[in-house]
Amino acid sequence: MIITGIAGGAAVAFVLAMILWVIFGQNTGTEIAQEDSSLFEASVEPYVPETVSEYINEDIINHIVSGGTAVSKALSERPATVEMTAENRSTFAKINDCLIVDSSKVKVDVTSDGIPKSDDKYYYLFQQATYEDNLTEDAEPIAKIYKGDDTSFTINLNKGGSDSRLFSKFTVGVKLDGKYTAISHPRYITNPGACAGYSYGGMSHKSIKGLLPDPLRIGELADLGVEYATYNIPLSHILTTSGGIAYSYGGVTYHFNAGIINNYDDLFRRLNNMGIDVAAIILNDASVSAFPEITHPDARGGSSAPYRMFNATSESGVKALAAVGSFLANRYSGSGHGNVSMWIIANEVNARKEYNYMPFVDVNTYTAAFTRSFRVFYNAIKSQNSAAKVYIPIDQRWTYNTSKTGDYDAKDVLDIFAAQLKEYGDINWGLAAHPYSFPNGNTAFWNASKYVTHDYSTPVITMDNIEVLTNYMQTDAMRTAEGNMRSIILSEIGYSSSSGEAVQAAAFAYAYTKMVNNGHIDALMLSRQTDAGDEIAALGLALGLQTTGGHKKYIWNVFKYIDTDRRGEVVSFAYDIVGKKF
């Protein structure tokens, strides 16, 4: 087909202009920002008066026509431009997903009902620290993209670097009256495992039976048929101010006690070689003077509690927690030092006064402090081992009204924790419950108690009403974003022999049977292999399978054979004690 250079150029220019109009159109759809007008003008060939005939292939003409049709269709489908109001501005856009892609990038997917009017044609992406609640006045965007009702940003993750975004939350904004304004709720990365180098989720097991082991009697665990074990990792044991094992993370070098870490290596390898999976409990008893950044600033004062609230209120605190979680998960996920498949962050977090100290505040403020630090640990651990499980621990005081004692109800903490995580991007946390009898020395937990009912308002959850907990964890508020039930372990539970060895053994037999029949408990860790002298002295609790002197109690064989074909033989004695066959 023969057309003139003028006509051909005009056709091409028209299509180009229309495409640019669709891409760069702002507000009314007819304006083009000044900066893009100049680009557009420079892209159009200047008028040439001479008429030069040339041959244009028919396919080119068809392409031009189809391009014009596409432009017309795009124009007709262009979302409406919307004036935001004071009521809807902060949530006008929604971040549906904030995910790691290709192991090193972060993709932030954004949707909205229409395109918001603003000073220009861009959405801006802002990065906020864990401890920041709002955009600061001097906030600068890390990326921008043309507005659309369905669009996405892609940015670098920078894992492990001083500018890592693994622990940040992200907010979408626009420019209004010359200032940046947030138009979405912040959201964190929710799949930190996508950048992990390991994927150790534990071994296959024939039962849920576990134990808090005596490190001096590890060899007995094989005879007992133990499948799981819990072990404490107090930060005072592993952190050092210099020397040892240097670990650089987030632009800072941290130091871990080489001798203690090697002891953990040996212990975890030995347990793994016996077919035992480990649940490690990270506890904050770090020196406030040597490592102030580890502990929440409000919790650095005097307290008799052995452990304190972790600190996610500052950059140094977030980096320190991330470094601890990353170091431990990297070391114990397949690097040859032994493996840990389950990580428990702190101990009985609702027991503020006894085990997770910070000054008493309202339960929302307290739980928010823990939730932020938990997410840092979660992302750090999962970024090293994608299959690891990370748990929040609670005690048995469910709705006991513990505020009168200076603590918090486990249900309140759990509800707020779950809601806050969902609000900012849900993660697959698990629950580590401690359904001791109430009081703890009440070994015959099956006896009626005003503190134990079979509904969600029960003051206490013990093994008598453990179904209350597992039923509650199946409610919509507690399920994962995919609708699945979360992992539940009973990481600490025990019965004292102070009122008789037979009653202790019967209590375990009945409790273990209830756990197995419940079907929603992944592991049980009985406390403990050997009596603890300080527990006996302070609380009168003799929880071990054996005495400090090595005498094996009645419960020893019950524990050993309860998940074997000898179960009936070793538990039948308990029927008369409990008053029923089970």
Coordinates of C-alpha atoms in Angstrom, one line a residue:
M1 CA 0.0 0.0 0.0
I2 CA 1.3 3.4 -0.9
I3 CA 0.7 6.4 1.4
T4 CA 2.4 9.7 1.8
G5 CA 5.0 10.3 4.5
I6 CA 2.8 13.0 5.9
A7 CA -0.2 10.7 6.3
G8 CA 1.8 7.8 7.6
G9 CA 3.5 10.0 10.1
A10 CA 0.2 11.5 11.2
A11 CA -1.3 8.1 11.8
V12 CA 1.6 6.9 13.8
A13 CA 1.6 10.1 15.8
F14 CA -2.1 9.9 16.5
V15 CA -1.8 6.3 17.9
L16 CA 1.2 7.3 19.9
A17 CA -0.6 10.3 21.3
M18 CA -3.7 8.3 22.2
I19 CA -1.5 5.7 24.0
L20 CA 0.3 8.3 25.9
W21 CA -3.0 10.0 26.8
V22 CA -4.3 6.7 28.3
I23 CA -1.1 6.1 30.2
F24 CA -0.4 9.6 31.4
G25 CA -3.9 11.0 31.6
Q26 CA -4.7 12.5 35.0
N27 CA -7.9 13.4 36.8
T28 CA -10.3 14.3 33.9
G29 CA -8.4 12.0 31.6
T30 CA -7.6 14.9 29.2
E31 CA -4.7 16.6 31.0
I32 CA -1.1 15.5 30.7
A33 CA 1.5 16.5 33.4
Q34 CA 3.9 19.1 32.1
E35 CA 6.9 16.9 32.4
D36 CA 5.2 14.2 30.2
S37 CA 4.0 16.8 27.7
S38 CA 7.5 17.7 26.8
L39 CA 8.4 14.1 26.4
F40 CA 5.4 13.6 24.2
E41 CA 6.2 16.7 22.1
A42 CA 9.8 15.5 21.7
S43 CA 8.6 12.1 20.5
V44 CA 6.7 13.5 17.5
E45 CA 8.6 14.1 14.3
P46 CA 8.5 17.8 13.2
Y47 CA 6.4 18.7 10.2
V48 CA 8.1 18.2 6.8
P49 CA 6.5 20.0 4.0
E50 CA 7.8 17.8 1.2
T51 CA 5.6 14.9 0.3
V52 CA 7.5 11.7 -0.1
S53 CA 5.8 8.6 -1.2
E54 CA 6.9 5.4 0.4
Y55 CA 5.6 1.8 0.6
I56 CA 4.0 0.8 3.9
N57 CA 3.3 -2.8 4.5
E58 CA -0.3 -3.7 5.0
D59 CA 0.6 -5.5 8.3
I60 CA 1.9 -2.2 9.6
I61 CA -1.4 -0.5 8.7
N62 CA -3.4 -3.3 10.4
H63 CA -1.2 -2.9 13.4
I64 CA -1.9 0.8 13.5
V65 CA -5.6 0.2 13.3
S66 CA -5.6 -2.5 15.9
G67 CA -3.5 -0.2 18.2
G68 CA -6.1 2.5 17.8
T69 CA -8.9 0.0 18.6
A70 CA -7.0 -1.1 21.7
V71 CA -6.6 2.6 22.8
S72 CA -10.3 3.2 22.3
K73 CA -11.1 0.1 24.3
A74 CA -8.7 1.1 27.1
L75 CA -10.3 4.5 27.2
S76 CA -13.7 3.1 27.6
E77 CA -12.6 0.7 30.4
R78 CA -10.5 3.3 32.3
P79 CA -11.6 3.3 36.0
A80 CA -13.4 6.3 37.2
T81 CA -11.5 9.1 39.0
V82 CA -12.7 9.5 42.6
E83 CA -12.6 12.3 45.0
M84 CA -11.4 10.9 48.4
T85 CA -13.1 12.0 51.6
A86 CA -11.8 12.5 55.1
E87 CA -13.6 9.3 56.1
N88 CA -12.2 7.0 53.4
R89 CA -8.8 8.5 52.6
S90 CA -6.7 6.4 55.0
T91 CA -8.1 3.2 53.6
F92 CA -9.0 4.2 50.0
A93 CA -6.4 1.7 48.6
K94 CA -5.9 -1.8 49.9
I95 CA -2.7 -3.8 50.0
N96 CA -3.9 -7.2 49.3
D97 CA -0.6 -9.0 49.4
C98 CA 3.0 -8.1 50.4
L99 CA 5.0 -11.1 49.3
I100 CA 8.6 -12.0 48.6
V101 CA 9.0 -13.1 45.0
D102 CA 12.1 -14.6 43.3
S103 CA 13.7 -14.8 46.8
S104 CA 15.1 -11.3 46.6
K105 CA 12.2 -9.0 45.6
V106 CA 9.1 -7.8 47.4
K107 CA 5.9 -7.4 45.5
V108 CA 3.2 -5.1 46.9
D109 CA -0.2 -5.6 45.3
V110 CA -2.6 -2.7 45.5
T111 CA -6.3 -2.4 44.6
S112 CA -8.8 0.4 44.9
D113 CA -12.3 1.3 43.8
G114 CA -11.4 3.9 41.2
I115 CA -8.4 6.2 40.8
P116 CA -8.0 8.8 43.6
K117 CA -7.6 12.4 42.7
S118 CA -4.4 13.9 43.9
D119 CA -1.7 16.3 42.9
D120 CA -0.2 14.0 40.3
K121 CA -0.7 10.7 38.6
Y122 CA 1.3 8.5 41.0
Y123 CA 0.9 6.1 43.8
Y124 CA 3.9 6.2 46.2
L125 CA 5.2 3.4 48.3
F126 CA 6.5 4.1 51.8
Q127 CA 8.5 1.8 54.1
Q128 CA 7.8 2.1 57.8
A129 CA 9.7 0.5 60.7
T130 CA 8.1 -2.0 63.0
Y131 CA 7.8 0.6 65.7
E132 CA 6.3 3.4 63.5
D133 CA 2.6 3.9 63.6
N134 CA 2.2 6.7 61.1
L135 CA 4.0 8.3 58.2
T136 CA 6.4 11.0 59.5
E137 CA 6.3 14.5 58.1
D138 CA 9.7 13.9 56.4
A139 CA 8.8 10.5 55.0
E140 CA 10.1 9.9 51.5
P141 CA 8.7 7.2 49.2
I142 CA 10.9 4.3 48.1
A143 CA 9.0 3.8 44.8
K144 CA 6.2 5.3 42.7
I145 CA 4.0 3.9 40.0
Y146 CA 1.2 5.2 37.8
K147 CA -2.2 5.0 39.5
G148 CA -4.6 2.2 38.7
D149 CA -7.3 0.4 40.5
D150 CA -5.2 -2.8 40.3
T151 CA -1.5 -2.4 40.3
S152 CA 1.7 -3.4 42.1
F153 CA 5.1 -2.3 43.2
T154 CA 8.2 -4.4 43.1
I155 CA 11.2 -3.5 45.2
N156 CA 14.4 -5.1 46.5
L157 CA 14.3 -7.1 49.7
N158 CA 17.9 -6.5 50.8
K159 CA 17.8 -9.5 53.1
G160 CA 20.5 -9.3 55.8
G161 CA 21.7 -5.9 54.8
S162 CA 21.6 -2.7 56.8
D163 CA 18.7 -1.6 54.6
S164 CA 16.8 -4.9 54.8
R165 CA 13.0 -4.6 54.3
L166 CA 12.3 -8.0 55.8
F167 CA 11.0 -6.5 59.1
S168 CA 9.3 -3.4 57.6
K169 CA 5.7 -2.6 56.9
F170 CA 4.6 -0.8 53.7
T171 CA 2.0 1.9 53.1
V172 CA 0.6 3.3 49.8
G173 CA 0.3 7.1 49.6
V174 CA -0.4 10.0 47.2
K175 CA 0.6 13.6 47.2
L176 CA -2.2 16.0 48.3
D177 CA -1.7 19.7 48.5
G178 CA 2.0 19.2 48.2
K179 CA 2.3 16.7 51.0
Y180 CA 2.4 12.9 51.1
T181 CA -0.7 11.3 52.5
A182 CA -1.2 7.6 53.4
I183 CA -4.2 6.1 51.6
S184 CA -3.8 2.4 52.8
H185 CA -3.4 0.5 56.0
P186 CA 0.2 -0.7 56.5
R187 CA 1.1 -4.3 55.7
Y188 CA 4.1 -6.5 56.5
I189 CA 5.7 -9.2 54.3
T190 CA 3.8 -12.4 55.1
N191 CA 5.9 -15.1 53.5
P192 CA 9.4 -14.6 54.8
G193 CA 10.1 -18.3 54.1
A194 CA 10.3 -17.5 50.4
C195 CA 13.9 -16.3 50.9
A196 CA 15.0 -19.1 53.2
G197 CA 17.9 -21.4 52.5
Y198 CA 16.7 -24.3 54.6
S199 CA 13.4 -26.1 54.9
Y200 CA 13.5 -28.4 58.0
G201 CA 10.0 -29.1 59.4
G202 CA 10.9 -32.0 61.7
M203 CA 10.9 -35.8 61.5
S204 CA 8.0 -38.3 61.1
H205 CA 6.7 -39.5 64.5
K206 CA 4.5 -42.2 65.6
S207 CA 3.2 -40.3 68.6
I208 CA 2.9 -36.9 70.2
K209 CA 4.9 -37.9 73.3
G210 CA 7.6 -35.4 74.4
L211 CA 9.5 -34.4 77.5
L212 CA 11.5 -31.6 79.1
P213 CA 14.8 -33.6 79.3
D214 CA 17.4 -33.7 82.1
P215 CA 20.7 -32.8 80.3
L216 CA 22.6 -35.1 82.6
R217 CA 20.4 -38.1 81.7
I218 CA 19.8 -37.7 78.0
G219 CA 20.6 -41.3 77.4
E220 CA 17.4 -42.4 79.1
L221 CA 15.2 -40.7 76.5
A222 CA 15.7 -43.5 73.9
D223 CA 14.4 -46.1 76.5
L224 CA 11.4 -43.8 77.2
G225 CA 10.5 -43.6 73.5
V226 CA 10.5 -39.8 73.5
E227 CA 9.6 -38.1 70.2
Y228 CA 9.8 -34.4 71.2
A229 CA 11.9 -32.4 73.6
T230 CA 11.8 -28.8 74.8
Y231 CA 14.9 -26.9 75.7
N232 CA 15.5 -23.3 77.0
I233 CA 17.8 -20.9 75.3
P234 CA 18.2 -18.0 77.7
L235 CA 19.9 -15.1 76.0
S236 CA 22.2 -14.6 79.0
H237 CA 23.8 -17.9 78.1
I238 CA 24.5 -17.3 74.4
L239 CA 25.2 -13.6 74.0
T240 CA 28.6 -12.0 74.6
T241 CA 29.9 -8.5 74.0
S242 CA 33.0 -9.6 72.1
G243 CA 34.8 -12.6 70.7
G244 CA 33.1 -16.0 70.4
I245 CA 31.2 -16.5 67.2
A246 CA 30.8 -13.2 65.3
Y247 CA 27.6 -12.8 63.3
S248 CA 27.0 -9.8 61.1
Y249 CA 23.4 -9.0 60.4
G250 CA 21.7 -5.8 59.4
G251 CA 25.0 -4.0 59.2
V252 CA 25.9 -4.8 62.9
T253 CA 28.2 -7.5 64.2
Y254 CA 26.9 -9.5 67.1
H255 CA 28.8 -12.1 69.2
F256 CA 27.7 -15.4 70.5
N257 CA 29.4 -17.5 73.2
A258 CA 31.2 -20.2 71.3
G259 CA 31.4 -22.7 74.2
I260 CA 27.7 -22.5 75.0
I261 CA 26.7 -22.6 71.4
N262 CA 28.9 -25.7 70.9
N263 CA 27.1 -27.3 73.8
Y264 CA 23.7 -26.7 72.2
D265 CA 25.1 -28.1 69.0
D266 CA 26.1 -31.3 70.7
L267 CA 22.8 -31.6 72.6
F268 CA 20.6 -31.0 69.5
R269 CA 22.6 -33.3 67.4
R270 CA 22.3 -36.0 70.0
L271 CA 18.6 -35.6 70.4
N272 CA 18.1 -35.6 66.6
N273 CA 20.1 -38.8 66.3
M274 CA 17.7 -40.4 68.8
G275 CA 14.8 -39.4 66.5
I276 CA 13.8 -36.5 68.8
D277 CA 12.6 -33.2 67.4
V278 CA 13.4 -30.1 69.4
A279 CA 11.3 -27.1 70.5
A280 CA 13.6 -24.4 71.6
I281 CA 12.4 -21.6 73.9
I282 CA 14.0 -18.2 73.4
L283 CA 14.0 -16.3 76.8
N284 CA 15.1 -12.8 77.4
D285 CA 17.3 -12.7 80.5
A286 CA 20.0 -10.7 78.7
S287 CA 21.9 -8.2 80.8
V288 CA 20.2 -4.8 80.6
S289 CA 23.5 -3.1 81.1
A290 CA 25.4 -5.1 78.5
F291 CA 22.6 -5.5 76.0
P292 CA 20.0 -2.8 76.6
E293 CA 18.7 -2.9 73.0
I294 CA 17.3 -6.5 73.6
T295 CA 14.9 -5.4 76.4
H296 CA 11.9 -3.1 76.0
P297 CA 12.8 0.3 77.4
D298 CA 10.0 0.2 79.9
A299 CA 11.1 -3.2 81.2
R300 CA 14.7 -2.3 82.0
G301 CA 14.0 -1.3 85.6
G302 CA 13.9 -3.5 88.7
S303 CA 11.9 -6.7 88.7
S304 CA 12.1 -10.1 90.3
A305 CA 10.9 -11.8 87.1
P306 CA 13.5 -14.0 85.4
Y307 CA 12.6 -12.8 81.9
R308 CA 11.6 -9.5 80.4
M309 CA 9.7 -8.2 77.4
F310 CA 11.6 -8.2 74.1
N311 CA 12.3 -4.8 72.5
A312 CA 10.9 -3.9 69.1
T313 CA 10.6 -0.2 69.8
S314 CA 13.8 1.0 68.1
E315 CA 16.0 0.2 65.1
S316 CA 18.7 -1.2 67.4
G317 CA 16.2 -3.4 69.2
V318 CA 14.6 -4.8 66.0
K319 CA 18.0 -5.5 64.5
A320 CA 19.2 -7.3 67.7
L321 CA 16.1 -9.5 67.8
A322 CA 16.4 -10.2 64.1
A323 CA 20.0 -11.2 64.5
V324 CA 19.3 -13.6 67.4
G325 CA 16.4 -15.3 65.5
S326 CA 18.3 -15.4 62.3
F327 CA 21.5 -16.8 63.8
L328 CA 19.7 -19.5 65.8
A329 CA 17.5 -20.6 62.9
N330 CA 20.3 -20.6 60.4
R331 CA 22.5 -22.7 62.7
Y332 CA 19.8 -25.2 63.7
S333 CA 18.0 -25.9 60.4
G334 CA 20.4 -28.1 58.4
S335 CA 23.9 -26.7 58.7
G336 CA 25.2 -29.7 60.6
H337 CA 24.8 -28.4 64.1
G338 CA 21.6 -30.2 65.0
N339 CA 18.1 -29.1 64.0
V340 CA 15.3 -27.3 65.7
S341 CA 11.8 -27.5 64.1
M342 CA 9.8 -25.5 66.6
W343 CA 10.6 -22.1 68.2
I344 CA 8.7 -20.7 71.2
I345 CA 9.1 -17.0 71.8
A346 CA 9.3 -16.2 75.6
N347 CA 7.4 -18.0 78.3
E348 CA 3.7 -17.7 79.3
V349 CA 3.5 -14.2 77.9
N350 CA 0.2 -13.4 79.7
A351 CA 2.1 -13.8 83.0
R352 CA 3.6 -10.4 82.8
K353 CA 4.7 -10.2 86.5
E354 CA 6.2 -13.7 86.6
Y355 CA 7.7 -14.4 83.2
N356 CA 7.6 -11.6 80.7
Y357 CA 8.1 -8.4 82.7
M358 CA 7.3 -4.9 81.8
P359 CA 5.4 -2.4 83.9
F360 CA 1.7 -2.9 84.1
V361 CA -0.2 -1.2 81.2
D362 CA -3.5 -1.9 79.5
V363 CA -3.7 -5.3 77.9
N364 CA -3.8 -3.9 74.3
T365 CA -0.5 -1.9 74.8
Y366 CA 1.2 -4.9 76.5
T367 CA 0.1 -7.3 73.8
A368 CA 1.1 -4.9 71.0
A369 CA 4.6 -4.8 72.4
F370 CA 4.9 -8.5 72.4
T371 CA 3.2 -8.9 69.0
R372 CA 5.8 -6.6 67.3
S373 CA 8.7 -8.5 68.8
F374 CA 7.1 -11.8 67.9
R375 CA 6.8 -10.8 64.2
V376 CA 10.5 -9.8 64.1
F377 CA 11.4 -13.2 65.5
Y378 CA 9.0 -15.0 63.1
N379 CA 10.3 -13.3 60.0
A380 CA 13.9 -13.8 61.1
I381 CA 13.4 -17.5 61.8
K382 CA 11.3 -18.2 58.7
S383 CA 13.7 -16.3 56.4
Q384 CA 16.3 -19.0 57.4
N385 CA 14.1 -22.1 57.7
S386 CA 10.8 -21.9 55.7
A387 CA 9.4 -25.0 57.4
A388 CA 10.0 -24.0 61.0
K389 CA 7.1 -23.4 63.3
V390 CA 7.0 -20.4 65.6
Y391 CA 4.7 -20.3 68.7
I392 CA 3.3 -17.9 71.3
P393 CA 3.1 -19.5 74.8
I394 CA 0.3 -19.0 77.3
D395 CA -0.5 -20.4 80.7
Q396 CA -3.8 -22.0 81.8
R397 CA -5.5 -18.8 83.2
W398 CA -8.0 -18.3 80.3
T399 CA -10.5 -15.8 81.7
Y400 CA -9.4 -15.8 85.3
N401 CA -9.5 -12.0 85.6
T402 CA -5.8 -12.0 86.3
S403 CA -5.6 -8.2 86.3
K404 CA -6.1 -8.3 90.0
T405 CA -2.8 -10.1 90.3
G406 CA -1.0 -7.8 87.8
D407 CA -1.1 -10.3 84.9
Y408 CA -3.4 -10.7 81.9
D409 CA -5.9 -13.4 80.9
A410 CA -4.5 -15.7 78.3
K411 CA -7.7 -15.4 76.1
D412 CA -7.4 -11.6 76.1
V413 CA -3.7 -11.7 75.0
L414 CA -4.4 -14.4 72.4
D415 CA -7.4 -12.5 70.9
I416 CA -5.5 -9.2 70.6
F417 CA -2.4 -10.9 69.3
A418 CA -4.3 -12.7 66.6
A419 CA -6.3 -9.6 65.6
Q420 CA -3.2 -7.4 65.4
L421 CA -1.3 -9.9 63.2
K422 CA -4.3 -10.2 60.9
E423 CA -4.6 -6.4 60.7
Y424 CA -1.1 -5.9 59.4
G425 CA -0.8 -9.2 57.4
D426 CA -1.4 -12.6 58.9
I427 CA 1.4 -15.1 59.4
N428 CA 1.2 -18.8 60.3
W429 CA 2.0 -18.6 64.0
G430 CA 1.2 -21.5 66.4
L431 CA 0.1 -21.8 70.0
A432 CA 2.1 -23.3 72.8
A433 CA -0.3 -23.9 75.7
H434 CA 0.4 -24.9 79.3
P435 CA -2.8 -26.5 80.6
Y436 CA -1.6 -27.3 84.0
S437 CA -4.1 -28.2 86.8
F438 CA -5.3 -25.3 88.8
P439 CA -3.8 -24.7 91.2
N440 CA -0.7 -26.5 89.8
G441 CA -0.5 -28.9 92.7
N442 CA -4.1 -30.2 92.0
T443 CA -2.9 -33.4 90.4
A444 CA -6.4 -35.0 90.2
F445 CA -7.5 -32.5 87.6
W446 CA -10.7 -34.5 86.8
N447 CA -12.4 -33.5 90.0
A448 CA -15.0 -30.8 89.7
S449 CA -13.8 -27.2 90.1
K450 CA -15.5 -23.8 89.9
Y451 CA -12.6 -22.7 87.8
V452 CA -13.1 -25.3 85.1
T453 CA -16.1 -25.2 82.8
H454 CA -16.7 -26.4 79.3
D455 CA -17.4 -23.2 77.5
Y456 CA -15.3 -20.3 76.2
S457 CA -15.8 -18.3 79.4
T458 CA -14.1 -20.9 81.6
P459 CA -11.7 -19.2 84.1
V460 CA -9.0 -21.9 83.5
I461 CA -8.1 -24.4 80.8
T462 CA -6.7 -27.7 82.1
M463 CA -6.7 -31.2 80.6
D464 CA -10.2 -31.7 81.9
N465 CA -11.6 -29.1 79.4
I466 CA -8.8 -29.0 76.8
E467 CA -11.5 -29.2 74.1
V468 CA -12.4 -25.6 74.9
L469 CA -9.0 -24.5 73.7
T470 CA -8.9 -26.6 70.6
N471 CA -12.5 -25.6 69.7
Y472 CA -11.6 -22.0 70.1
M473 CA -8.6 -22.3 67.9
Q474 CA -11.0 -23.5 65.1
T475 CA -13.0 -20.3 65.1
D476 CA -12.6 -17.9 62.2
A477 CA -10.7 -15.4 64.3
M478 CA -8.0 -18.0 65.1
R479 CA -7.6 -19.7 61.8
T480 CA -4.9 -18.9 59.3
A481 CA -5.5 -16.7 56.3
E482 CA -6.1 -19.8 54.3
G483 CA -8.7 -21.0 56.7
N484 CA -6.6 -23.8 58.3
M485 CA -6.3 -24.6 62.0
R486 CA -3.0 -23.5 63.5
S487 CA -0.5 -25.8 65.1
I488 CA -1.1 -26.4 68.8
I489 CA 1.5 -27.9 71.1
L490 CA 1.3 -28.4 74.8
S491 CA 4.9 -27.3 75.4
E492 CA 4.7 -27.6 79.2
I493 CA 2.4 -29.7 81.4
G494 CA 3.0 -31.8 84.4
Y495 CA 1.6 -33.5 87.5
S496 CA 3.2 -33.6 90.9
S497 CA 3.8 -36.8 92.9
S498 CA 3.5 -34.8 96.1
S499 CA 0.1 -36.4 96.8
G500 CA 1.2 -39.9 95.6
E501 CA 3.0 -41.5 92.7
A502 CA -0.1 -43.5 91.6
V503 CA -2.2 -40.3 91.4
Q504 CA 0.6 -38.6 89.4
A505 CA 0.8 -41.6 87.0
A506 CA -3.0 -41.8 86.6
A507 CA -3.2 -38.1 85.8
F508 CA -0.7 -38.4 83.0
A509 CA -2.4 -41.6 81.6
Y510 CA -5.8 -39.8 81.5
A511 CA -4.4 -36.5 80.2
Y512 CA -2.3 -38.2 77.4
T513 CA -5.4 -40.2 76.3
K514 CA -7.5 -37.1 76.1
M515 CA -4.8 -35.4 74.0
V516 CA -4.6 -38.2 71.6
N517 CA -8.4 -38.5 71.3
N518 CA -8.7 -34.7 70.9
G519 CA -6.8 -35.0 67.6
H520 CA -5.7 -31.3 67.4
I521 CA -2.6 -31.4 69.4
D522 CA 0.7 -31.8 67.5
A523 CA 3.0 -32.5 70.5
L524 CA 3.1 -32.9 74.2
M525 CA 6.2 -32.0 76.3
L526 CA 5.8 -33.3 79.9
S527 CA 7.5 -31.4 82.6
R528 CA 9.8 -33.0 83.5
Q529 CA 12.2 -36.0 83.3
T530 CA 13.7 -35.4 86.7
D531 CA 12.3 -33.5 89.7
A532 CA 13.7 -30.0 90.2
G533 CA 14.8 -29.3 93.7
D534 CA 13.9 -25.6 93.6
E535 CA 10.4 -26.4 92.4
I536 CA 9.9 -28.8 95.3
A537 CA 11.3 -26.3 97.8
A538 CA 9.4 -23.2 96.5
L539 CA 6.1 -24.7 95.2
G540 CA 6.0 -28.3 96.6
L541 CA 5.8 -29.6 93.0
A542 CA 7.6 -32.9 92.2
L543 CA 6.8 -33.1 88.5
G544 CA 9.5 -35.5 87.3
L545 CA 9.3 -39.1 86.1
Q546 CA 12.1 -39.7 88.6
T547 CA 13.4 -38.1 91.8
T548 CA 16.6 -36.0 91.9
G549 CA 18.3 -39.1 93.2
G550 CA 17.3 -41.2 90.2
H551 CA 14.4 -43.2 91.7
K552 CA 12.0 -44.0 88.9
K553 CA 8.4 -43.2 89.9
Y554 CA 5.2 -45.1 89.0
I555 CA 4.7 -42.8 86.1
W556 CA 8.0 -43.9 84.4
N557 CA 6.6 -47.1 82.8
V558 CA 3.2 -45.4 82.1
F559 CA 5.0 -42.7 80.1
K560 CA 7.3 -45.3 78.5
Y561 CA 4.6 -47.7 77.2
I562 CA 1.5 -45.5 76.8
D563 CA 2.0 -45.1 73.0
T564 CA 2.8 -48.8 72.5
D565 CA 0.9 -52.1 72.4
R566 CA 1.3 -52.3 76.2
R567 CA -0.9 -49.3 76.7
G568 CA -3.8 -51.2 78.2
E569 CA -1.6 -53.0 80.6
V570 CA 0.1 -49.8 82.0
V571 CA -3.0 -47.5 82.3
S572 CA -5.7 -49.9 83.6
F573 CA -4.7 -49.1 87.2
A574 CA -5.8 -45.5 86.6
Y575 CA -9.5 -46.3 85.9
D576 CA -10.3 -46.7 89.6
I577 CA -8.4 -43.6 90.5
V578 CA -10.0 -41.4 87.9
G579 CA -13.4 -43.1 88.3
K580 CA -13.9 -44.0 84.7
K581 CA -12.4 -46.1 81.9
F582 CA -10.7 -44.1 79.2

